[in-house]
Coordinates of C-alpha atoms in Angstrom, one line a residue:
M26 CA -188.1 29.9 -4.5
K27 CA -191.1 32.0 -3.2
L28 CA -190.6 34.4 -0.1
E29 CA -192.5 37.0 1.4
L30 CA -191.3 38.9 4.4
T31 CA -194.1 39.3 7.1
D32 CA -192.9 40.8 9.7
S33 CA -190.0 43.2 10.7
R34 CA -190.1 44.1 14.6
R35 CA -188.0 44.6 18.2
L36 CA -187.7 42.3 20.4
T37 CA -187.4 44.3 23.8
G38 CA -186.7 41.7 25.8
A39 CA -186.1 38.0 26.9
N40 CA -187.7 36.1 24.3
L41 CA -188.3 32.9 22.7
F42 CA -184.7 32.6 21.5
W43 CA -182.3 33.9 23.8
D44 CA -181.8 36.8 26.5
Y45 CA -181.1 39.3 24.2
P46 CA -183.3 42.2 22.9
S47 CA -183.1 41.3 19.2
A48 CA -184.3 42.5 15.6
I49 CA -186.2 40.1 14.4
I50 CA -187.8 39.1 10.7
D51 CA -190.7 36.5 10.0
A52 CA -190.9 35.5 6.6
A53 CA -193.0 33.0 4.6
V54 CA -190.7 30.5 2.5
E55 CA -191.7 27.9 -0.4
G56 CA -189.0 25.5 -0.5
A57 CA -186.1 24.7 2.1
P58 CA -184.8 27.8 3.4
S59 CA -181.0 26.6 4.2
A60 CA -179.8 28.3 1.5
L61 CA -181.6 31.7 2.0
V62 CA -180.7 31.4 6.1
S63 CA -176.8 30.7 5.3
A64 CA -176.9 34.0 2.5
W65 CA -178.9 35.9 5.2
D66 CA -176.0 35.3 8.0
D67 CA -173.2 36.2 5.8
R68 CA -174.9 39.0 4.9
V69 CA -175.7 40.2 8.1
Q70 CA -172.2 39.6 9.4
S71 CA -170.5 42.1 6.7
L72 CA -173.0 44.6 7.5
L73 CA -172.7 44.8 11.1
D74 CA -168.8 44.9 10.6
A75 CA -169.8 47.8 8.1
V76 CA -171.6 50.0 10.7
G77 CA -169.5 48.9 13.9
Y78 CA -171.7 46.2 16.1
A79 CA -169.7 43.0 14.7
D80 CA -169.9 41.5 18.1
E81 CA -173.6 40.9 17.7
K82 CA -175.1 37.2 17.8
T83 CA -177.6 35.9 15.0
C84 CA -180.0 33.1 14.9
H85 CA -182.9 31.6 13.1
R86 CA -185.6 29.2 13.6
I87 CA -186.9 27.4 10.5
F88 CA -191.0 26.2 10.8
D89 CA -193.5 25.1 8.5
G90 CA -193.6 27.4 5.8
G91 CA -191.3 30.2 7.2
V92 CA -188.6 31.3 9.2
S93 CA -187.3 33.6 11.6
L94 CA -183.9 35.1 11.3
V95 CA -182.6 37.2 14.6
I96 CA -179.7 39.4 15.4
S97 CA -178.8 40.4 19.0
A98 CA -178.8 44.3 19.8
P99 CA -178.2 46.7 22.3
I100 CA -181.2 48.5 23.6
D101 CA -180.6 52.1 21.9
V102 CA -180.2 51.0 18.4
L103 CA -183.1 48.0 17.8
Y104 CA -184.7 50.2 15.4
S105 CA -181.4 51.0 13.5
M106 CA -181.2 47.0 13.6
C107 CA -184.6 46.4 12.0
E108 CA -183.1 48.0 9.1
L109 CA -180.2 46.4 9.1
N110 CA -182.1 43.1 9.1
E111 CA -184.1 44.0 6.2
V112 CA -181.3 44.8 4.0
A113 CA -179.8 41.7 4.8
W114 CA -182.9 40.1 4.3
A115 CA -183.1 41.8 0.8
C116 CA -179.7 40.8 -0.1
A117 CA -180.3 36.7 0.8
A118 CA -183.4 36.8 -1.1
H119 CA -181.5 38.1 -3.9
E120 CA -178.9 35.2 -3.9
V121 CA -181.5 32.8 -4.0
G122 CA -183.4 34.5 -6.9
A123 CA -186.3 36.1 -5.3
G124 CA -185.5 39.9 -5.8
A125 CA -183.5 42.8 -6.9
M126 CA -180.3 43.5 -5.1
P127 CA -180.2 46.1 -2.8
D128 CA -177.7 49.0 -3.9
L129 CA -174.9 48.6 -0.7
D130 CA -173.3 52.1 -1.8
E131 CA -176.3 53.4 -1.0
E132 CA -177.8 51.6 2.0
I133 CA -174.7 51.2 3.7
P134 CA -174.2 55.0 4.6
R135 CA -178.1 55.2 5.1
L136 CA -177.6 52.5 7.9
H137 CA -174.7 54.5 9.4
R138 CA -176.7 57.5 9.7
L139 CA -179.4 55.8 11.1
F140 CA -177.3 54.0 13.7
D141 CA -175.6 57.7 14.5
E142 CA -178.9 59.3 15.1
E143 CA -180.2 56.3 17.5
R144 CA -177.6 55.6 19.6
N145 CA -178.0 56.8 23.4
P146 CA -174.8 56.2 25.6
P147 CA -176.6 57.8 28.7
L148 CA -179.1 54.9 28.3
L149 CA -176.5 52.2 27.9
A150 CA -174.7 53.3 30.7
L151 CA -177.6 53.4 32.9
Q152 CA -178.5 50.1 32.2
K153 CA -175.2 48.8 33.2
A154 CA -175.0 50.7 36.4
A155 CA -178.6 49.2 37.2
R156 CA -177.3 45.8 36.4
E157 CA -174.2 46.6 38.7
H158 CA -176.4 47.9 41.6
G159 CA -178.7 45.0 41.5
V160 CA -181.6 47.4 40.6
P161 CA -184.7 46.9 38.3
F162 CA -184.2 48.9 34.8
L163 CA -187.1 49.4 32.7
W164 CA -187.3 51.2 29.7
D165 CA -189.3 51.8 26.3
D166 CA -190.0 54.7 23.7
D167 CA -191.5 57.1 26.4
E168 CA -189.8 56.5 29.5
V169 CA -186.6 55.0 31.2
S170 CA -186.9 54.2 35.0
L171 CA -185.1 52.8 37.9
G172 CA -186.8 50.6 40.9
Y173 CA -190.0 49.4 41.2
G174 CA -193.1 50.7 43.6
K175 CA -192.2 54.2 45.7
S176 CA -188.7 54.0 45.1
T177 CA -189.1 54.2 41.2
L178 CA -187.4 57.1 39.2
T179 CA -188.4 57.6 35.8
W180 CA -186.5 60.5 33.0
P181 CA -187.5 60.8 29.2
P182 CA -185.1 58.6 27.3
D183 CA -183.3 62.4 26.0
Q184 CA -183.3 63.5 29.6
L185 CA -181.2 60.9 31.7
P186 CA -178.9 61.8 34.7
S187 CA -175.4 60.9 35.0
T188 CA -175.1 57.3 36.9
E189 CA -172.9 59.1 39.6
D190 CA -175.5 61.6 40.3
I191 CA -178.2 59.1 41.3
D192 CA -178.4 57.7 44.8
W193 CA -178.4 53.9 44.2
S194 CA -178.8 53.0 48.3
S195 CA -182.6 54.3 47.8
I196 CA -183.9 52.8 45.1
G197 CA -185.7 49.1 45.7
S198 CA -187.6 46.3 44.3
I199 CA -190.7 44.2 45.1
P200 CA -191.7 41.0 44.8
V201 CA -192.8 39.9 41.1
A202 CA -194.7 36.7 40.1
L203 CA -195.6 35.9 36.0
V204 CA -198.3 34.0 35.0
T205 CA -198.9 32.5 31.8
G206 CA -200.4 29.6 29.9
T207 CA -203.4 28.8 27.2
N208 CA -206.6 28.7 30.2
G209 CA -206.5 30.2 33.3
K210 CA -203.9 32.9 33.6
S211 CA -206.4 35.7 34.2
S212 CA -208.0 33.7 36.9
T213 CA -204.6 32.9 38.7
V214 CA -203.8 36.1 38.5
R215 CA -206.7 37.7 40.2
M216 CA -207.0 34.8 42.9
T217 CA -203.0 35.5 43.3
A218 CA -203.5 39.6 43.8
A219 CA -206.4 38.6 46.2
I220 CA -204.2 36.6 48.3
M221 CA -201.4 39.3 48.3
A222 CA -204.0 41.9 49.8
A223 CA -205.1 39.4 52.0
A224 CA -201.5 39.2 53.1
G225 CA -201.3 43.0 53.8
Y226 CA -200.0 43.9 50.8
R227 CA -201.4 46.7 48.1
A228 CA -201.3 44.2 45.2
G229 CA -200.8 45.3 41.8
L230 CA -202.3 43.1 38.7
T231 CA -202.1 43.4 34.9
S232 CA -204.6 41.5 32.9
T233 CA -206.4 41.1 29.6
D234 CA -208.9 43.4 30.9
F235 CA -207.5 45.7 33.1
I236 CA -204.6 47.1 34.8
R237 CA -205.0 47.7 38.8
V238 CA -203.1 48.5 42.3
G239 CA -205.5 47.6 45.1
D240 CA -208.7 49.1 44.0
R241 CA -207.6 51.4 42.0
E242 CA -208.2 50.8 38.3
I243 CA -205.6 52.4 36.2
D244 CA -206.9 51.6 33.0
R245 CA -209.2 48.8 31.1
G246 CA -207.9 47.0 28.1
D247 CA -205.4 44.4 27.3
Y248 CA -202.3 44.9 29.2
S249 CA -200.8 41.3 28.9
G250 CA -197.7 42.5 27.2
T251 CA -194.5 44.8 27.8
G252 CA -196.4 47.8 28.1
G253 CA -199.1 46.9 30.8
A254 CA -195.9 45.3 32.8
R255 CA -194.2 48.5 32.6
M256 CA -196.8 50.7 33.5
L257 CA -197.6 48.4 36.6
M258 CA -193.8 48.5 37.9
R259 CA -193.4 52.3 37.8
Q260 CA -197.0 53.0 39.9
P261 CA -195.5 54.6 43.3
D262 CA -198.6 52.6 45.4
V263 CA -197.5 49.2 44.1
E264 CA -195.9 47.0 47.1
M265 CA -196.4 43.5 45.3
A266 CA -197.2 42.1 41.8
V267 CA -198.6 39.8 39.6
L268 CA -198.4 39.9 35.9
E269 CA -200.5 38.1 33.5
V270 CA -198.2 37.4 30.3
A271 CA -199.9 36.5 26.9
R272 CA -198.4 34.3 24.1
G273 CA -198.8 37.5 21.7
G274 CA -196.8 39.8 23.6
L275 CA -194.3 37.4 24.6
L276 CA -193.7 36.9 20.8
R277 CA -194.3 40.2 19.6
R278 CA -192.1 41.9 22.0
G279 CA -190.6 39.3 24.8
L280 CA -190.8 40.1 28.4
G281 CA -191.6 42.9 29.8
V282 CA -189.5 42.5 32.9
E283 CA -186.1 41.5 33.5
H284 CA -186.7 39.6 36.6
A285 CA -189.4 37.7 38.7
D286 CA -189.4 36.2 41.8
V287 CA -191.6 33.3 40.7
A288 CA -193.7 32.4 37.3
A289 CA -196.0 29.9 36.6
V290 CA -197.4 27.7 33.4
T291 CA -200.7 27.2 33.7
N292 CA -201.4 24.8 30.8
V293 CA -200.1 24.6 27.3
A294 CA -202.9 24.0 25.0
A295 CA -204.2 24.7 20.8
D296 CA -204.8 28.1 20.9
H297 CA -203.9 30.9 18.2
L298 CA -201.6 28.6 16.2
G299 CA -200.6 29.7 13.0
D300 CA -199.3 33.2 14.6
Y301 CA -195.6 34.1 14.5
G302 CA -194.4 31.0 13.3
I303 CA -196.4 28.7 15.7
N304 CA -198.0 26.3 14.3
S305 CA -198.6 23.4 16.7
V306 CA -198.7 22.8 20.4
E307 CA -195.0 21.7 20.5
E308 CA -194.0 25.0 19.1
L309 CA -196.0 26.6 21.8
I310 CA -194.8 25.1 24.8
P311 CA -191.3 26.9 24.5
A312 CA -192.9 29.9 23.6
K313 CA -195.1 30.0 27.0
F314 CA -191.6 28.9 28.7
I315 CA -190.2 32.2 27.6
V316 CA -191.4 33.4 31.5
R317 CA -188.5 31.2 33.1
R318 CA -186.1 33.9 31.4
A319 CA -187.0 36.1 34.3
L320 CA -186.0 33.6 36.9
H321 CA -182.3 33.8 38.8
P322 CA -181.1 30.4 39.6
G323 CA -183.0 28.7 42.0
E324 CA -186.2 30.4 41.7
P325 CA -189.3 28.7 41.4
L326 CA -191.1 27.9 38.2
V327 CA -194.5 26.6 39.0
L328 CA -195.5 24.0 36.3
N329 CA -199.0 22.4 35.8
A330 CA -198.4 18.0 36.6
D331 CA -201.4 17.5 35.2
D332 CA -200.4 18.9 31.6
E333 CA -198.1 16.2 29.7
G334 CA -196.8 19.0 27.4
V335 CA -195.5 20.9 30.0
V336 CA -194.1 18.1 31.9
A337 CA -192.2 16.6 28.9
Y338 CA -190.8 20.2 28.4
A339 CA -189.8 20.8 31.8
A340 CA -187.6 17.3 32.1
T341 CA -185.3 19.3 29.1
L342 CA -184.6 22.3 31.6
P343 CA -182.1 22.7 34.3
C344 CA -184.8 25.1 36.7
R345 CA -186.5 24.5 40.2
I346 CA -189.7 23.3 39.5
A347 CA -192.8 23.6 42.1
W348 CA -195.5 21.2 40.8
F349 CA -199.2 21.5 41.3
S350 CA -201.8 19.1 40.5
L351 CA -205.2 18.0 41.3
D352 CA -204.3 14.5 42.0
A353 CA -202.2 13.9 45.3
K354 CA -200.6 10.5 43.6
N355 CA -199.0 12.1 40.7
A356 CA -195.9 10.9 39.7
R357 CA -194.3 14.8 39.6
I358 CA -195.8 15.3 43.0
E359 CA -194.3 12.2 44.5
E360 CA -191.1 13.0 43.2
A361 CA -190.9 15.9 44.3
I362 CA -192.1 15.4 47.6
G363 CA -189.7 12.6 47.8
Q364 CA -186.9 15.2 46.9
R365 CA -188.2 17.8 49.5
G366 CA -189.3 20.6 47.0
Q367 CA -192.1 22.2 46.4
A368 CA -195.6 20.8 45.6
C369 CA -199.1 21.9 45.4
Y370 CA -202.2 19.0 45.4
L371 CA -205.8 18.2 46.4
R372 CA -206.6 15.5 48.4
D373 CA -209.7 14.6 50.5
G374 CA -211.3 18.0 49.2
Y375 CA -208.4 20.1 50.8
L376 CA -205.3 22.4 49.0
H377 CA -202.1 21.1 50.4
A378 CA -198.8 22.7 50.3
H379 CA -195.7 20.5 50.7
V380 CA -192.3 22.3 51.3
A381 CA -189.3 20.9 52.4
G382 CA -190.5 17.8 53.7
T383 CA -193.1 19.7 55.7
E384 CA -196.9 19.4 54.6
R385 CA -199.4 22.1 55.0
R386 CA -202.9 21.4 54.8
I387 CA -203.9 24.9 53.2
V388 CA -208.0 24.9 52.3
H389 CA -210.9 23.3 51.9
V390 CA -212.4 23.4 47.9
D391 CA -215.5 24.6 49.9
D392 CA -213.7 27.6 51.5
I393 CA -213.1 28.8 47.5
P394 CA -216.2 30.2 46.2
A395 CA -215.1 30.1 42.9
T396 CA -214.6 26.3 42.8
R397 CA -218.7 26.2 43.3
G398 CA -218.2 23.3 45.8
G399 CA -215.6 21.8 44.0
I400 CA -217.7 21.3 40.3
V401 CA -215.6 23.6 38.7
R402 CA -212.2 21.8 38.7
Y403 CA -210.8 24.3 36.0
N404 CA -210.7 26.9 39.3
I405 CA -209.6 24.1 41.7
S406 CA -206.5 23.6 39.3
N407 CA -206.1 27.8 38.9
A408 CA -206.5 27.9 43.0
L409 CA -203.7 25.3 43.1
A410 CA -201.3 27.8 40.8
A411 CA -202.2 30.9 43.0
V412 CA -201.3 28.7 46.2
S413 CA -197.9 27.5 44.9
I414 CA -196.9 31.3 43.9
A415 CA -198.2 32.3 47.1
V416 CA -195.9 29.6 48.8
A417 CA -192.9 30.6 46.4
L418 CA -193.5 34.4 47.8
G419 CA -193.6 33.3 51.1
I420 CA -197.0 34.0 51.8
S421 CA -199.0 32.7 55.0
D422 CA -201.2 30.0 54.8
Q423 CA -203.6 32.5 56.8
A424 CA -203.5 35.3 54.2
I425 CA -204.0 32.1 51.3
R426 CA -207.2 31.3 52.9
A427 CA -208.4 34.6 53.2
G428 CA -207.5 35.3 49.7
L429 CA -209.1 32.5 48.0
A430 CA -212.5 33.1 50.1
A431 CA -212.6 36.8 49.2
F432 CA -212.1 36.0 45.3
Q433 CA -215.8 35.4 44.3
G434 CA -215.0 34.1 40.7
D435 CA -217.9 36.8 39.8
E436 CA -218.3 39.9 37.6
S437 CA -216.9 42.1 39.6
D438 CA -213.7 40.4 40.4
N439 CA -213.2 38.1 37.3
P440 CA -215.4 39.3 34.4
G441 CA -216.6 36.9 31.9
R442 CA -214.5 34.0 33.2
G443 CA -217.1 31.5 35.3
N444 CA -219.4 34.1 36.3
W445 CA -222.5 32.1 38.1
F446 CA -226.0 33.9 37.8
E447 CA -229.4 32.3 39.4
H448 CA -232.7 34.0 39.3
D449 CA -235.9 32.7 39.9
I450 CA -238.8 33.0 37.3
T451 CA -242.5 31.8 36.7
R452 CA -243.1 30.9 32.8
G453 CA -245.5 28.9 31.2
G454 CA -247.3 28.1 35.0
R455 CA -244.1 26.8 36.5
S456 CA -242.0 28.4 38.9
G457 CA -238.3 27.6 39.5
T458 CA -234.9 28.6 39.0
V459 CA -232.5 29.3 35.9
R460 CA -228.6 29.2 36.1
I461 CA -226.4 31.2 33.9
L462 CA -222.8 30.5 33.5
V463 CA -220.7 33.5 31.5
D464 CA -217.2 32.4 30.5
F465 CA -214.6 33.2 28.2
A466 CA -213.8 29.4 26.9
H467 CA -212.6 29.8 23.4
N468 CA -210.3 26.9 22.7
E469 CA -210.6 22.9 22.8
H470 CA -208.9 22.7 25.9
G471 CA -210.8 25.6 27.8
M472 CA -214.1 24.4 26.4
Q473 CA -213.4 20.6 27.6
A474 CA -213.0 22.1 31.1
L475 CA -216.3 23.8 31.0
A476 CA -218.2 20.7 29.5
E477 CA -217.0 19.0 32.5
T478 CA -218.4 21.4 35.1
V479 CA -221.8 21.6 33.3
R480 CA -222.4 18.3 32.9
G481 CA -221.7 18.4 36.7
V482 CA -224.8 20.7 37.2
A483 CA -228.2 19.3 37.5
S484 CA -230.3 21.1 35.1
D485 CA -233.6 20.3 33.0
R486 CA -232.4 21.8 29.6
V487 CA -228.9 23.1 28.6
V488 CA -229.1 26.3 26.3
L489 CA -225.3 26.9 24.9
L490 CA -224.6 30.5 23.1
M491 CA -221.2 30.2 21.2
G492 CA -219.6 32.2 18.5
Q493 CA -215.4 32.2 17.2
A494 CA -213.1 34.4 15.5
G495 CA -212.1 34.0 11.9
D496 CA -208.3 33.8 12.5
R497 CA -209.1 30.1 13.8
L498 CA -207.9 27.2 11.6
D499 CA -211.3 25.2 10.5
K500 CA -210.0 22.1 12.5
D501 CA -209.7 24.7 15.5
I502 CA -213.1 25.7 15.0
G503 CA -214.2 22.2 15.0
D504 CA -212.2 20.8 17.6
L505 CA -214.0 23.8 19.7
V506 CA -217.4 23.0 18.8
R507 CA -217.0 19.1 19.1
A508 CA -215.7 19.8 22.8
A509 CA -218.8 22.4 23.4
C510 CA -221.2 19.3 21.8
G511 CA -219.6 17.6 25.3
M512 CA -222.1 20.1 27.1
R513 CA -225.1 18.1 25.7
P514 CA -227.0 21.1 24.4
D515 CA -230.4 21.1 24.0
R516 CA -230.3 24.6 22.3
L517 CA -227.8 25.8 20.5
L518 CA -227.3 29.9 19.1
I519 CA -224.8 30.6 17.4
A520 CA -223.8 34.1 17.3
E521 CA -221.5 36.2 14.8
L522 CA -219.2 38.0 15.9
P523 CA -219.1 41.3 14.0
G524 CA -215.4 43.0 13.4
Y525 CA -213.6 39.6 14.3
E526 CA -214.3 38.1 10.7
R527 CA -210.2 38.5 10.5
G528 CA -210.0 37.4 7.0
R529 CA -213.3 35.7 6.3
E530 CA -216.4 36.5 5.0
P531 CA -219.0 37.6 7.0
F532 CA -221.3 34.8 8.9
A533 CA -218.6 32.2 7.2
V534 CA -217.7 31.4 10.9
R535 CA -221.4 31.1 11.8
A536 CA -222.2 28.5 9.2
L537 CA -219.2 26.6 9.9
I538 CA -220.0 26.4 13.9
H539 CA -223.8 25.3 12.3
R540 CA -222.1 22.6 10.1
F541 CA -220.0 21.4 12.9
A542 CA -222.6 21.1 15.3
V543 CA -224.8 19.0 12.8
N544 CA -222.3 16.7 12.3
E545 CA -221.9 16.0 16.1
G546 CA -225.5 15.3 15.9
I547 CA -227.1 18.5 17.3
P548 CA -230.5 18.4 15.2
E549 CA -231.0 21.3 12.9
S550 CA -234.5 22.5 15.3
A551 CA -232.1 23.0 17.9
I552 CA -229.6 25.6 16.2
D553 CA -230.7 29.4 15.9
A554 CA -228.5 31.6 14.2
F555 CA -227.8 35.4 15.4
D556 CA -225.9 38.5 13.9
S557 CA -224.6 39.4 17.3
P558 CA -223.6 37.9 20.7
A559 CA -226.0 40.6 22.4
E560 CA -228.6 39.7 20.4
A561 CA -228.4 35.7 20.9
T562 CA -227.8 36.6 24.6
A563 CA -231.6 38.3 24.6
R564 CA -233.2 35.7 23.0
A565 CA -231.8 33.2 25.3
L566 CA -232.8 35.2 27.9
D567 CA -236.2 36.0 26.7
D568 CA -237.0 32.4 25.8
A569 CA -235.5 31.0 29.5
R570 CA -237.5 28.5 31.1
P571 CA -237.5 27.2 35.3
G572 CA -234.8 24.6 35.5
D573 CA -232.6 25.5 32.4
L574 CA -228.8 26.0 32.8
I575 CA -227.8 28.7 29.8
V576 CA -224.0 29.3 28.9
L577 CA -223.3 32.4 27.3
L578 CA -219.7 32.1 25.9
A579 CA -219.1 35.8 25.7
L580 CA -216.0 36.3 23.3
T581 CA -216.8 39.3 22.5
Q582 CA -219.6 42.4 23.7
R583 CA -218.9 40.9 27.4
S584 CA -220.1 43.5 29.1
E585 CA -223.6 43.6 26.9
A586 CA -224.2 40.3 28.0
L587 CA -223.1 40.8 31.8
D588 CA -225.4 44.0 31.6
L589 CA -228.2 41.9 30.0
V590 CA -228.0 39.0 32.6

């Protein structure tokens, strides 16, 4: 049997497997892994007994080409439990004929030392007391905190107070929403934050682009993981929070907060398949649904009733579901209304909310700038998700309308996601308007939605700029190109993404896109190749004609592209 340990890491919060922090190994396995898993489990149990953690649990997940091996652990010994997991793995690998047997006379004393050095009884005491008092608890390698927002108390992990010295009555929480999904989560988060602000709250948000409280930008970068969540919740001026929760962070570390008041899944489609043993959309769906683990019984899980995979998986869960849909006659919507539950839907141009038997007409799509008069259907769906979250949090309809009206969806409040520009130009003796759309569409599902929008915009010529990172499967790139060709581009600019080859040779992805585009009927004469998105953007703008619609898929060098536009 051929084995390779591909990753060993901590899961610091609720995760794909269960609600416990854990140590996890991901491994590539050629052949049936059942004997390996059995040997691993036996070794884990004996090692846990040896180091005094016999009550910890194990589980595993077998996937195509590999296996994940998981051990629960108290939060103060997660690093040591990773070491124990690796020793158990090496023993199991030896037992199935794939490696040398570790010297347990050396390894067990070493593990004892590691656990002894890492233990932090005050940390566990603080965690236990926080649960008893119903107080938010956050921890990481650098800080431990109680409460959210203005009531937050924070200490270094090696300087924790006695639980008797804390005024527990002074520590509070704030309303928190989680948003995940394959596409639309960033826009939904920012729409929700705008609604929170319109309701009079100083709204905090995390996203793949920045972390912010009100108008105060704390930092730029990808803060859609556990670190961003904890940083935001410790800000003293945040009064209500909405967190973007990305697939990578969920699988790498688990949830960044223990509890949220509402969680939403915008959709689940093929993207980043092959990472962490997630090889299909069917396997990706449970990963996105990790956010449900932050909800207490009865708290709403907001779901897209237009996504068949989401609907099917939701039927297996004992959760309270708040559905949203672009179709008022969707079966899930009608069922929710009949059961006096919560549903949000589009009907006659208006976004409606139906709660506990009462229908509320919230806002017309014409009054939501990000939908561009209803042309951008995917932003209507995102707005419905944001409305669902706001309704669940008890925000007024007036504030919802004001927040959605304030959210322009432009390069300022939603950079690189459905940003529209218009320029009047004169060229070749003709005068007219050039429309430019800058978007982040990077997978088949998102590209199909974007293509639907582009087909709804009158233009003399469609100019499309696209590229892709090298860590996608050939099939996924082909599906992306096929969806992009649904825009019926008159000219296709293919850009290399320098630094994003991710295991492929330079220009290999560019050539692959070219081949797939030709297969889809794009003439060779209509295709040009460029060494970077910025170079391709400059050419598209230089060659623009009145009546053009230029679609820039800005996956990298987004700020440079926006500056040029």
